[in-house]
XYZ file of C-alpha atoms in Angstrom:
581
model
C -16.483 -105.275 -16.872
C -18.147 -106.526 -13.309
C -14.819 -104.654 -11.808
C -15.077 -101.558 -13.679
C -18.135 -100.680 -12.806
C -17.916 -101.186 -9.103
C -14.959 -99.000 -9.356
C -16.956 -96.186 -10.879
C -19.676 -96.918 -8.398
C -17.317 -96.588 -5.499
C -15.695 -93.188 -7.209
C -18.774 -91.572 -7.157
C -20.996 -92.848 -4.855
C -18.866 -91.353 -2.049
C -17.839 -87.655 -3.093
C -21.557 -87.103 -4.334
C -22.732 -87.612 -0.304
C -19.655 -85.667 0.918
C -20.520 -82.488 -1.715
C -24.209 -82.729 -0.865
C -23.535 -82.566 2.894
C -21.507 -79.928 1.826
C -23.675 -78.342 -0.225
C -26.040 -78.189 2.348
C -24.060 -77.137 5.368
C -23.088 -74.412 3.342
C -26.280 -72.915 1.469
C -26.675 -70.598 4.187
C -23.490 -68.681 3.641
C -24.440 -69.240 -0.019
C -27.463 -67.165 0.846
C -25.896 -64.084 2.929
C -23.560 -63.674 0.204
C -26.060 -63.432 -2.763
C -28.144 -61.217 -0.528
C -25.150 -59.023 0.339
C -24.126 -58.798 -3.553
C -27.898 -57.757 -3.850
C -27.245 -55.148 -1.363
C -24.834 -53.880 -3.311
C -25.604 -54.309 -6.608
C -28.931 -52.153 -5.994
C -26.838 -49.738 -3.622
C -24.665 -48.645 -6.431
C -28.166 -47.950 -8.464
C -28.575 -45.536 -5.442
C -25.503 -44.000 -5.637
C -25.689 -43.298 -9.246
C -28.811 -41.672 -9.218
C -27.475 -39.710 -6.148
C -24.539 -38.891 -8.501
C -26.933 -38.004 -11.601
C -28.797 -35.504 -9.084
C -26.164 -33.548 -7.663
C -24.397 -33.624 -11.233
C -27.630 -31.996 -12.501
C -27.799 -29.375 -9.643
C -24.052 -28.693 -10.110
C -24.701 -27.627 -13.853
C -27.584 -25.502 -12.263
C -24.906 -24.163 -10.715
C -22.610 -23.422 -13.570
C -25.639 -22.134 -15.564
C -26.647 -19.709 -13.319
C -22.639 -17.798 -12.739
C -23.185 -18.038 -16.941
C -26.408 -15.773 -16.416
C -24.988 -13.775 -14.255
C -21.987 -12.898 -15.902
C -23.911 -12.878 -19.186
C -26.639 -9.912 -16.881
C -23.337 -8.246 -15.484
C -21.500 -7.570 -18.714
C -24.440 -5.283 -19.678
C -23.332 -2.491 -17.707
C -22.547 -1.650 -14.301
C -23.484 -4.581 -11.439
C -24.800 -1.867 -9.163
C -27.008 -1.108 -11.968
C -28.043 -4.235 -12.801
C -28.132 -5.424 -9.550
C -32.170 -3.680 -8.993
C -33.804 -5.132 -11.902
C -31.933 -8.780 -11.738
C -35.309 -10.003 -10.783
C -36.705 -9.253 -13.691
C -33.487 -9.866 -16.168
C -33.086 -13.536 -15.094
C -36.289 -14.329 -15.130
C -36.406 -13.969 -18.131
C -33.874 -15.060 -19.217
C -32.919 -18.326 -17.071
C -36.489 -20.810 -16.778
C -34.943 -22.698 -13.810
C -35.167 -19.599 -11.472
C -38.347 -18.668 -10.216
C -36.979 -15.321 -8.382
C -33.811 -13.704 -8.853
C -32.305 -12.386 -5.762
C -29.279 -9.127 -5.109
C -27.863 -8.275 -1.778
C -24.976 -7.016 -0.317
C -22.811 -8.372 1.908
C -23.698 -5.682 4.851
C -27.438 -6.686 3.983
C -29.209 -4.566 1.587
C -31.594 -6.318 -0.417
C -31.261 -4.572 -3.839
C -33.844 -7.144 -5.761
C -36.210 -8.135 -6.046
C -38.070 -4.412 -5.148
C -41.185 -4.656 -3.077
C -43.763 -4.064 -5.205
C -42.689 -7.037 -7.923
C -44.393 -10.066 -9.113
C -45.928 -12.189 -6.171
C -43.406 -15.267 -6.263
C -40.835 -12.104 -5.600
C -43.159 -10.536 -2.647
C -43.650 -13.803 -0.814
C -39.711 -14.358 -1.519
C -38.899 -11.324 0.374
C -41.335 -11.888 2.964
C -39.981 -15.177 3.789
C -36.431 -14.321 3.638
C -35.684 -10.459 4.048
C -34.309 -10.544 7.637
C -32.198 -13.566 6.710
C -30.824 -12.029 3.733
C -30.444 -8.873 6.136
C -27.747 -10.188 8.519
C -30.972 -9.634 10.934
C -31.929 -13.270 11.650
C -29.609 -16.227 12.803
C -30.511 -19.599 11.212
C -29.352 -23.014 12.867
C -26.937 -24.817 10.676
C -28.083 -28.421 10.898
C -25.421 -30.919 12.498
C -28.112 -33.717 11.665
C -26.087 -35.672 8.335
C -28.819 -38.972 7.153
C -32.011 -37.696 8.986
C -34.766 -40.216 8.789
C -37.535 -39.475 6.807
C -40.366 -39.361 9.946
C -37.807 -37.101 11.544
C -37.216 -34.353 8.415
C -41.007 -34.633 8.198
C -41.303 -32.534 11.598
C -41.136 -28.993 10.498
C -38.857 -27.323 12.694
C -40.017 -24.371 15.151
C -40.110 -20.951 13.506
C -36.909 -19.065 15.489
C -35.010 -22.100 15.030
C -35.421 -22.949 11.106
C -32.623 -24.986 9.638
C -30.592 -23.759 6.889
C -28.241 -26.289 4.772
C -25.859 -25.640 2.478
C -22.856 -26.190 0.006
C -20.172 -23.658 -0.955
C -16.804 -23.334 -3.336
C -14.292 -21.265 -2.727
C -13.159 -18.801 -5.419
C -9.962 -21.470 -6.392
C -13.134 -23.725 -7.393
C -12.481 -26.206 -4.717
C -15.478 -26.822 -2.668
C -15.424 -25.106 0.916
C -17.854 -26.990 2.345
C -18.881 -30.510 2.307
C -21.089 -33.130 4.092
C -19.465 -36.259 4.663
C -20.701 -37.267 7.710
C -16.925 -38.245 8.773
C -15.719 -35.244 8.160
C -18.915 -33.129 9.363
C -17.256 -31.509 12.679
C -13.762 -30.377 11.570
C -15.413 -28.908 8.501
C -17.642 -26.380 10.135
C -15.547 -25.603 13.043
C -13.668 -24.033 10.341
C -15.893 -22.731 8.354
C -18.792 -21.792 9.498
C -19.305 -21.386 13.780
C -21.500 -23.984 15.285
C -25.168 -23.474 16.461
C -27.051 -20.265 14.537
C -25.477 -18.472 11.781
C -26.189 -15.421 9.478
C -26.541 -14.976 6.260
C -23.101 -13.427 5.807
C -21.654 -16.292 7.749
C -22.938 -18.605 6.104
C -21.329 -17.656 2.618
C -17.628 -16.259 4.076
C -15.211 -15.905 1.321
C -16.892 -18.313 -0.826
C -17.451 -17.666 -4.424
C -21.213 -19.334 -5.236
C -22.912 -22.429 -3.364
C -26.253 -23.550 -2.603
C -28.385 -23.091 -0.065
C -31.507 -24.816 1.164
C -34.402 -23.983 3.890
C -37.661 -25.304 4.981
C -40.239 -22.802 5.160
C -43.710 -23.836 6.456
C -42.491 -27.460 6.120
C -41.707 -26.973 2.128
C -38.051 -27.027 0.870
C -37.048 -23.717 -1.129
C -33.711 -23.979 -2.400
C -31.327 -21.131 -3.340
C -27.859 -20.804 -5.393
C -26.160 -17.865 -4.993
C -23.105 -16.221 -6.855
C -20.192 -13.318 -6.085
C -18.886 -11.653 -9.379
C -15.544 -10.908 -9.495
C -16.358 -7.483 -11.281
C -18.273 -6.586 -7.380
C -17.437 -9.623 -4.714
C -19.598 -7.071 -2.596
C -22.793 -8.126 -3.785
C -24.078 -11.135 -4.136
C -26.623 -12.219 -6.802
C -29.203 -15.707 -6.176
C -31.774 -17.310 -7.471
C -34.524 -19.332 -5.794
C -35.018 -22.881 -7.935
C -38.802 -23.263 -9.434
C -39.617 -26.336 -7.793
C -41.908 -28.049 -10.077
C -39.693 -27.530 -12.902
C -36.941 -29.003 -11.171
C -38.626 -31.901 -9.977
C -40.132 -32.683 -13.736
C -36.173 -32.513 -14.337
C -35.804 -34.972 -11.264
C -38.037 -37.478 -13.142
C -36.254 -37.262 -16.327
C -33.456 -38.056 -14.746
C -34.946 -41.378 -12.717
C -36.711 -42.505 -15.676
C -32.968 -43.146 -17.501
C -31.650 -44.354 -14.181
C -30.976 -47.961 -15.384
C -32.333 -50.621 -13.148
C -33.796 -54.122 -12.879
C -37.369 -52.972 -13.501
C -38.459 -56.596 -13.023
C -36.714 -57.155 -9.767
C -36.956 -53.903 -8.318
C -37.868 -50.137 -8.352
C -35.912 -47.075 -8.244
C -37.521 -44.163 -6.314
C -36.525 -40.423 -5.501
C -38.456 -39.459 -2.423
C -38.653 -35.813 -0.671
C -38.253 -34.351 2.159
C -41.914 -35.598 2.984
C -41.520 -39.760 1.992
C -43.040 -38.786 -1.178
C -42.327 -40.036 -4.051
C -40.825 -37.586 -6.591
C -40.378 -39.656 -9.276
C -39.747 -43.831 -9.472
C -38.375 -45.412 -12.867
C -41.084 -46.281 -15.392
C -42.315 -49.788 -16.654
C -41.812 -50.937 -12.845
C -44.302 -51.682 -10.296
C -45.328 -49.950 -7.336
C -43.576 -50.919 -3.820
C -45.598 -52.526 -1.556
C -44.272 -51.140 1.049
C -43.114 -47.604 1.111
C -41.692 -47.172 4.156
C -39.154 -50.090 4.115
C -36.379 -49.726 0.990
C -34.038 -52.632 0.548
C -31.405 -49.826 0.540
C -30.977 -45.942 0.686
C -29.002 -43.031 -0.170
C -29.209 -39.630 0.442
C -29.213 -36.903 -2.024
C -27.088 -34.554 0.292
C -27.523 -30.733 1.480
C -28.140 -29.106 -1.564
C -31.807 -31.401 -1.455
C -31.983 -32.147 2.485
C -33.764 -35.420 3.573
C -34.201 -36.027 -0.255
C -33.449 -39.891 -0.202
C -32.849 -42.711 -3.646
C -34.606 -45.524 -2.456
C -34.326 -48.513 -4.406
C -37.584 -50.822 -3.337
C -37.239 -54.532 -3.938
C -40.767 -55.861 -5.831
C -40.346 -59.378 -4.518
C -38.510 -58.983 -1.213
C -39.337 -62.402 0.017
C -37.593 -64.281 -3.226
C -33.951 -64.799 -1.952
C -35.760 -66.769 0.888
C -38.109 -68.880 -1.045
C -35.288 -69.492 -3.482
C -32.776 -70.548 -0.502
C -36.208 -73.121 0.787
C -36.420 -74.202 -2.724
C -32.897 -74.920 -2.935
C -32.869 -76.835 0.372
C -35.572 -79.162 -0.778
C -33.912 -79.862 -4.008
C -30.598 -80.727 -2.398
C -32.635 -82.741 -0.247
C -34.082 -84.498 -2.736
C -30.955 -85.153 -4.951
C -29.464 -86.540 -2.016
C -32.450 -88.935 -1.793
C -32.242 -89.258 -5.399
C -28.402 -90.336 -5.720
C -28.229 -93.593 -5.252
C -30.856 -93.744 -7.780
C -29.011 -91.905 -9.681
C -25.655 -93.906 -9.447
C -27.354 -96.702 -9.811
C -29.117 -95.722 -13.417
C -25.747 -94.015 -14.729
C -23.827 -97.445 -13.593
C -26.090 -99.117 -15.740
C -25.954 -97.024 -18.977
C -21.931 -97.492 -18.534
C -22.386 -101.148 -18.307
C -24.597 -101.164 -21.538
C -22.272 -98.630 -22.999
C -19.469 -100.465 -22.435
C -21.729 -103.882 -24.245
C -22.635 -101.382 -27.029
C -19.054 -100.516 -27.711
C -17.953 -104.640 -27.650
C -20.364 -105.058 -29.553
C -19.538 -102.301 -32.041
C -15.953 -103.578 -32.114
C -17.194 -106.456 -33.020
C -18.578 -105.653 -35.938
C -15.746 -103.321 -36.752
C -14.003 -106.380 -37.198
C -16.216 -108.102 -38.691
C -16.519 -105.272 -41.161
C -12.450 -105.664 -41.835
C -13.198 -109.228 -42.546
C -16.081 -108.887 -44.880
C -14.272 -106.346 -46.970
C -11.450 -108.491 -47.183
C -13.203 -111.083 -48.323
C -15.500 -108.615 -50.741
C -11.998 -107.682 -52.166
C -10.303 -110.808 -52.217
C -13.264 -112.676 -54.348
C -13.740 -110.349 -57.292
C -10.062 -108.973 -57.512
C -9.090 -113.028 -58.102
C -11.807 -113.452 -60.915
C -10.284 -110.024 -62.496
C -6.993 -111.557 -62.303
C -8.027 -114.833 -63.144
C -9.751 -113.876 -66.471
C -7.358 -110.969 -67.226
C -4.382 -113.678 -67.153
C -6.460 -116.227 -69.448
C -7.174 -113.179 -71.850
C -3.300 -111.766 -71.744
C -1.544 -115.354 -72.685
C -4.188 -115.903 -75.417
C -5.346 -118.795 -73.934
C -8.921 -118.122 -74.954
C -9.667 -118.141 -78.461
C -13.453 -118.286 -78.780
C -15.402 -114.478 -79.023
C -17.712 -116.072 -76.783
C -15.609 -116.655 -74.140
C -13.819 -113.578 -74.199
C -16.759 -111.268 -74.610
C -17.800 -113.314 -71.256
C -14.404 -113.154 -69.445
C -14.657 -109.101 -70.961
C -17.939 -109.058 -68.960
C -17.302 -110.908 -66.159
C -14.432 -108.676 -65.464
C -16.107 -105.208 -66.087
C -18.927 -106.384 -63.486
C -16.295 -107.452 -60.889
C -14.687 -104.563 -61.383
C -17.878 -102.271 -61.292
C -18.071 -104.742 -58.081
C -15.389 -103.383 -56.331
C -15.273 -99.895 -57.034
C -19.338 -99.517 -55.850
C -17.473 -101.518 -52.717
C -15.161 -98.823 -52.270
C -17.624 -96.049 -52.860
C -19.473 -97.153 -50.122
C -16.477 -97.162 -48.077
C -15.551 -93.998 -48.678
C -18.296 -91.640 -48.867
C -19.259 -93.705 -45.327
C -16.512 -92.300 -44.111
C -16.503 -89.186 -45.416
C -20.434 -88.637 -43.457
C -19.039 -89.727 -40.253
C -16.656 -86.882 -40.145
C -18.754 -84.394 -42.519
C -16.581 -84.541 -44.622
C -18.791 -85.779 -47.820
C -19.923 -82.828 -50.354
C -22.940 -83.056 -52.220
C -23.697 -80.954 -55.706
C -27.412 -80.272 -55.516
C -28.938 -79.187 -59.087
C -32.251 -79.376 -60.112
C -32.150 -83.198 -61.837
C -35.532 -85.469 -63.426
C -35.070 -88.131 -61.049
C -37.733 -90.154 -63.804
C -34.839 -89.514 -66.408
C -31.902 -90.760 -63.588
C -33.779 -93.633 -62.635
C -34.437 -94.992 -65.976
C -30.537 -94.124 -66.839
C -29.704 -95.850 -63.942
C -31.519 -99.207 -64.142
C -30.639 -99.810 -67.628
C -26.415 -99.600 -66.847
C -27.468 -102.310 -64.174
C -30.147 -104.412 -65.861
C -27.730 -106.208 -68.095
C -26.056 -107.356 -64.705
C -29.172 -108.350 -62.705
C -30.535 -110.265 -66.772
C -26.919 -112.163 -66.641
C -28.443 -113.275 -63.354
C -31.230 -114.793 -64.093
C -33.346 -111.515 -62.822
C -36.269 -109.832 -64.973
C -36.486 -106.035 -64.133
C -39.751 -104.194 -64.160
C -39.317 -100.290 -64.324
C -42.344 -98.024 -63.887
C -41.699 -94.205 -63.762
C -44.048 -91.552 -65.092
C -44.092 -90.073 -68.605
C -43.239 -86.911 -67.797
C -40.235 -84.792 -65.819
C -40.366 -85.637 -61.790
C -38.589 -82.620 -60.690
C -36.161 -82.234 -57.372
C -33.012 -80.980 -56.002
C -30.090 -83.118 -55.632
C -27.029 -84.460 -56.542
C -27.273 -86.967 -59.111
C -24.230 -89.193 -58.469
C -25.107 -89.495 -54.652
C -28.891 -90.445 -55.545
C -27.681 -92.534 -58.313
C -25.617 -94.214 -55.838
C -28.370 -95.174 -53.891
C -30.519 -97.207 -56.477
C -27.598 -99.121 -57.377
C -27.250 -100.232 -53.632
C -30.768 -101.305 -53.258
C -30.600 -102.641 -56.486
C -27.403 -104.565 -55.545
C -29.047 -105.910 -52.391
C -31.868 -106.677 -54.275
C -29.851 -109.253 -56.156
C -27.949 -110.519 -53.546
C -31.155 -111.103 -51.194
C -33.333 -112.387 -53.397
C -34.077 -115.998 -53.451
C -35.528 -118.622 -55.927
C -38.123 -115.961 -57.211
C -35.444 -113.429 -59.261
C -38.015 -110.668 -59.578
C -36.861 -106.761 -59.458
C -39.277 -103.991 -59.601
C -38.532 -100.461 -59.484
C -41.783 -97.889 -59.516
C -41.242 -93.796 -59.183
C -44.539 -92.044 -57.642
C -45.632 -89.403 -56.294
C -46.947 -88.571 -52.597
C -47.194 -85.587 -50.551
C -44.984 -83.719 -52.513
C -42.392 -86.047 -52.295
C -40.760 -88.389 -54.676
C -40.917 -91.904 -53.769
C -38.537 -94.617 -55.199
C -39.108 -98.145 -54.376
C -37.042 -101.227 -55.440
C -39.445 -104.106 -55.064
C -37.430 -107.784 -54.648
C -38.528 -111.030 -53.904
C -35.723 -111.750 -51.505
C -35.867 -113.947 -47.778
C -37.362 -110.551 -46.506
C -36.535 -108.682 -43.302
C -37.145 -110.180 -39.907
C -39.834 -108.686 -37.800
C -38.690 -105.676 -35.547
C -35.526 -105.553 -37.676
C -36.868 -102.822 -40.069
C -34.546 -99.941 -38.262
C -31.889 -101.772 -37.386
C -30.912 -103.044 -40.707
C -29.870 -98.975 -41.477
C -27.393 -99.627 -38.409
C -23.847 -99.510 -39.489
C -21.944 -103.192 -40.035
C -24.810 -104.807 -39.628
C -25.574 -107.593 -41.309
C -28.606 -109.939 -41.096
C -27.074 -113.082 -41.367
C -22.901 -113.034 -41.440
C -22.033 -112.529 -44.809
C -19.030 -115.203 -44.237
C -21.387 -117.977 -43.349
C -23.854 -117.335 -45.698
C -22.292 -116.936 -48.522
C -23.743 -113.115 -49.437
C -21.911 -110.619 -50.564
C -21.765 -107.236 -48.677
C -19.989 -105.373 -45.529
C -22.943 -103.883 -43.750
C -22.595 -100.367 -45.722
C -25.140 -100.044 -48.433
C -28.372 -99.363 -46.677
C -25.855 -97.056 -43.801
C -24.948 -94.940 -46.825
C -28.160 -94.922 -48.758
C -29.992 -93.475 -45.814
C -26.977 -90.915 -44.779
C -27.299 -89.669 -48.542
C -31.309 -89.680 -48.130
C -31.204 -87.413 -45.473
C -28.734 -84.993 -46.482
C -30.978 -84.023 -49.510
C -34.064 -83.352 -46.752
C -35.626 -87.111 -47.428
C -35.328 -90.533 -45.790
C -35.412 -94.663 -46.894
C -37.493 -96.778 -45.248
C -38.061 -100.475 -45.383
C -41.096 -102.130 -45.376
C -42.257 -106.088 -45.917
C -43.694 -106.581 -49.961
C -47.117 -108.270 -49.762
C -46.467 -111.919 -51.387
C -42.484 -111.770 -49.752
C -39.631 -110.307 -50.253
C -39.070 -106.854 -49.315
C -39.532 -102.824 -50.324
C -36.787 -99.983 -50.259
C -38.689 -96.749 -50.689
C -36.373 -93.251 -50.773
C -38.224 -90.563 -50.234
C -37.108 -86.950 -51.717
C -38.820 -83.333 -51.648
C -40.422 -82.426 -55.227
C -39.402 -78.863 -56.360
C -42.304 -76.660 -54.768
C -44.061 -76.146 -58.278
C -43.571 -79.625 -59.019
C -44.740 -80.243 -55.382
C -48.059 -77.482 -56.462
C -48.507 -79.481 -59.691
C-alpha cells in the first residue's frame, strides 16, 4: 500500500507543476485569442445589421420601380410624368417628394408652385438634376466619423451612389478594393453630372449632404420611356423609425454589449433595447459601415464592460498562482483519501468474506436440523404426537429461518443495483403489524420471550408495500430475539408523531455500543462476529430494513431503551388526511 501511493504521488505530483507552468506561460495567448474571437463574434453582429440595412433599402428599391410601373401603366409616362409628385405621394409613404426629369435635364415634377417639401426639393437640387452643376464623386470609402461630420464646401458637395444595370446586375459598387477600376469605368473621376452619374443604368440610389444633413434619393428608368427618369427623395424620419425596428431585432448579447446604428453625425440612430448605454461613445469595440446608399452611417457594436477580458485574464493569473501554491496540498490530501480508500475497500473485503462465511454457516445450521428431523420423521422413528408436532415445528421455523435469510439476501441485492420493485397501496399498518407479530409470536413464546403489542384502535393509514414493510418487523423482531439477553422481553408500540407513523420494537438485549448507533445500518457489519459469538445473522437485516424505510419516504433509527436493551423505531409518512386527522 506504502508503494502504491508513492507511485501515485510521483505520477502526479510532477505533470501538475509542468501543466501549471504551462498554463501560465501560456494564458496570455489564451487571452489574445478569446479577445480576437470577441472581435469577431461582435463583428459579425455588425455585419448583419449592415446586411439587414441595405436589405431593407434594397426592397425600398424594388418598391419604388413597383410604384412606378404601377403610376406608368395609367396612361402615357409623359403624362404622368408632371403630376408624379403628387401620384406617389400618395400613394408610396416612404417618399417624401417624387421627382421626373429627363435625361437632357428638364425637370418635369415636381412643378414650382407644389407643396413645400417639393419647393425646397427643387431649390436644393434643380441645377443638379439639370446637367447644370458638377458634383464630386467621393473617392473617400470608411470615412471617420469626425471627418464626415465636416460639411463639405458648397461648389464642391459630395454625391454617393449605387446603380444596376438594366440585366439587374449592379453597375456600381463600393468595395474599397475594387473602388478605382470601378469608376474609371463607370463613372469619370473628380466632378460629375447628373446624367453621368446614372449612364445606362436602370435605377440606383443616390445620396447628398445638403447643409450638413443627408437626403437620399432612388431613382428609376421605365422601359416604356428610358428617356425620363422618375425618383423619389426618402422621408427621413420614417426611415430612420424603420432603422430602429430593424436594430431592436438585431440579436445581440444585451448583457455584454450594445448594438448601435450611428449617422452621419456620431449620433445614435437607434441602439438595441434592454441594453445599457455605452460609456464611451466615441470608442466601439468594432465597426462597420453601412455603405453609399447611407454614407458615414456606421454599426457600432459598444462593449458595456470593456475592461472584463483583462480582469478575467488577472483573475485567472492569481488563481493559477494559487493552485500552484495549493498543489502539494492538494496531492498531499488526495494521497491520503486513496490511502484510506484503499483501507476502506480491505476492510470492505473483509467483511465480504466474512459475509460468505456467516451465510454459510446461517445455511449450514438450520438446513441440518431440517434434515435431521425430516429423516427421523420419514423412517418413522418417532412415534410420540409430541415429538413430531415439535420436530413439525422445529422444522417450519428453520425453514421460515432460511428463507427470511435469503430474502434478505436478495432484495439486498436487488437495492444495490435498483433493481428491487416495491407495490405501494394504501395499507393499515395497525392491521399489518398486529398480523405480523402474531405469525412470529409463537416463535419468540417457544423461546422463552413474552410479546407486548400496543397499536391504536383504529385504522393508521399510509402508502406502502405491505410485504417490504412486513419484512422489516420481522427483522427487528428477529434481532430482537437473537440480541436479547437473560431479560426475554419484546415490545412492539405503533404511534403517531408529526404525521408520521412510528414503529418501535422494544428488546431487552446487550444494547448498542456508544457511537455505534449509525454504523450498525452499515452493510456486513456485525457487532460482535457472529462466528465467535454464537449469534445468528450475516450483517443484512438492519442494511435492508433501512433501504426499504427509505424507499417508502421514511427512515429507522436506533436509539438506547431506558432500563437496557435497545429501540428500532421505522418511521413512515401518514396519508395526508390521516396526517390532518
Amino acid at each position: 500500500m506504502k508503494k502504491l501511493a508513492l507511485l501515485f504521488l510521483l505520477a502526479v505530483f510532477v505533470p501538475s507543476l509542468a501543466l501549471a507552468w504551462l498554463a501560465l506561460g501560456s494564458l496570455r495567448a489564451q487571452q489574445l485569442v478569446v479577445e480576437q474571437q470577441e472581435a469577431q463574434l461582435q463583428r459579425g453582429a455588425a455585419d448583419a445589421l449592415v446586411a439587414e440595412v441595405n436589405a431593407y433599402l434594397a426592397e425600398r428599391q424594388r418598391e419604388f420601380a413597383l410604384q412606378v410601373g404601377a403610376i406608368l401603366g395609367k396612361a402615357d409616362p409623359r403624362v404622368l410624368a408632371r403630376s408624379f409628385d403628387e401620384l406617389l405621394v400618395a400613394a408610396w409613404a416612404p417618399a417624401s417628394v417624387g421627382f421626373a426629369v429627363t435625361l437632357q435635364g428638364q425637370v418635369l415634377a415636381p412643378a414650382r408652385g407644389d407643396r413645400p417639401p417639393a419647393a425646397q426639393f427643387l431649390a436644393d437640387n434643380r441645377r443638379f438634376l439639370s446637367n447644370r452643376e458638377q458634383l464630386i464623386i467621393s473617392n473617400v470609402i470608411g470615412k471617420s466619423m469626425q471627418q464626415s461630420q465636416q460639411p463639405a464646401p458648397p461648389q464642391q458637395q459630395q454625391v454617393f451612389f449605387q446603380s444596376k444595370t438594366k440585366g439587374g446586375a449592379p453597375a456600381q459598387t463600393r468595395r474599397p478594393q475594387e473602388r478605382a477600376t470601378l469608376e474609371e469605368e463607370f463613372v469619370p473621376r473628380g466632378e460629375a453630372e447628373f446624367q453621368q452619374i446614372i449612364g445606362a443604368a436602370e435605377e440606383g440610389t443616390l445620396a447628398r449632404f445638403l447643409q450638413n444633413q443627408l437626403h437620399v434619393y432612388l431613382w428609376y428608368r421605365s422601359p416604356q420611356d428610358p428617356d425620363l427618369v422618375f425618383g423619389a427623395s426618402l422621408d427621413l424620419p420614417r426611415l430612420r423609425s424603420d432603422l430602429q425596428q430593424i436594430v431592436a431585432a438585431a440579436r445581440i448579447d444585451a448583457e455584454a454589449a450594445t448594438l448601435v446604428l450611428l449617422d452621419e453625425s456620431g449620433q445614435a440612430v437607434a441602439r438595441t433595447p434592454g441594453a445599457a448605454a455605452p460609456r464611451d461613445w466615441k470608442n466601439p469595440f468594432v465597426r462597420a459601415e453601412v455603405g453609399d446608399a447611407l454614407p458615414h452611417w456606421e454599426a457600432a457594436v459598444f462593449l458595456l464592460h470593456p475592461n472584463r477580458m483583462a480582469e478575467v485574464a488577472s483573475t485567472t493569473r492569481w488563481t493559477l498562482t494559487l493552485l500552484i501554491v495549493t498543489l502539494l496540498g492538494a496531492i498531499s490530501t488526495g494521497g491520503g483519501l486513496i490511502i484510506a480508500d484503499l483501507r476502506r475497500q480491505v476492510r470492505l473485503a473483509r467483511q465480504k468474506t466474512d459475509f460468505v462465511s456467516n451465510v454459510s454457516h446461517e445455511l449450514k445450521t438450520p438446513l441440518t436440523s431440517i434434515r435431521m428431523f425430516s429423516e427421523l420423521l420419514s423412517e418413522g422413528r418417532v412415534n410420540e404426537p409430541d415429538k413430531q408436532r415439535s420436530y413439525s415445528r422445529i422444522i417450519a421455523g428453520e425453514a421460515a429461518r432460511l428463507t427470511r435469510l435469503i430474502n434478505n439476501v436478495l432484495d439486498f441485492s436487488r437495492g444495490e443495483h435498483g433493481e428491487k420493485q416495491y407495490y405501494m397501496r394504501e395499507l393499515d399498518l395497525a392491521e399489518l403489524t398486529s398480523g405480523t407479530v402474531a405469525a412470529y409470536q409463537p416463535q419468540l413464546e417457544s423461546s422463552g420471550f413474552t410479546v407486548d403489542l400496543d397499536v391504536p384502535r383504529g385504522p393508521v393509514r399510509v402508502n406502502a408495500d405491505a410485504d417490504a414493510i412486513s419484512q422489516v418487523l420481522l427483522n427487528l423482531l428477529s434481532n430482537a430475539e437473537k440480541y436479547s439477553s437473560e431479560r426475554k422481553e419484546v415490545k412492539v408500540e405503533l404511534t403517531r408523531a408529526d404525521g408520521c407513523a412510528e414503529l418501535t420494537v422494544h428488546d431487552r438485549g446487550t444494547g448498542i455500543p456508544p457511537r455505534m448507533e449509525e454504523k450498525v445500518f452499515e452493510q456486513f457489519f456485525r457487532v460482535n462476529d457472529s462466528l465467535s459469538s454464537g449469534v445468528q445473522g450475516c450483517g443484512l437485516g438492519l442494511t435492508l430494513a433501512r433501504q426499504i424505510s427509505r424507499a417508502h419516504g421514511g427512515d429507522v433509527l436506533c436509539t438506547p431503551r431506558d432500563g437496557g436493551g435497545s429501540s428500532f423505531t421505522l418511521r413512515l409518512p401518514l396519508l395526508p388526511e390521516e396526517a390532518q386527522s
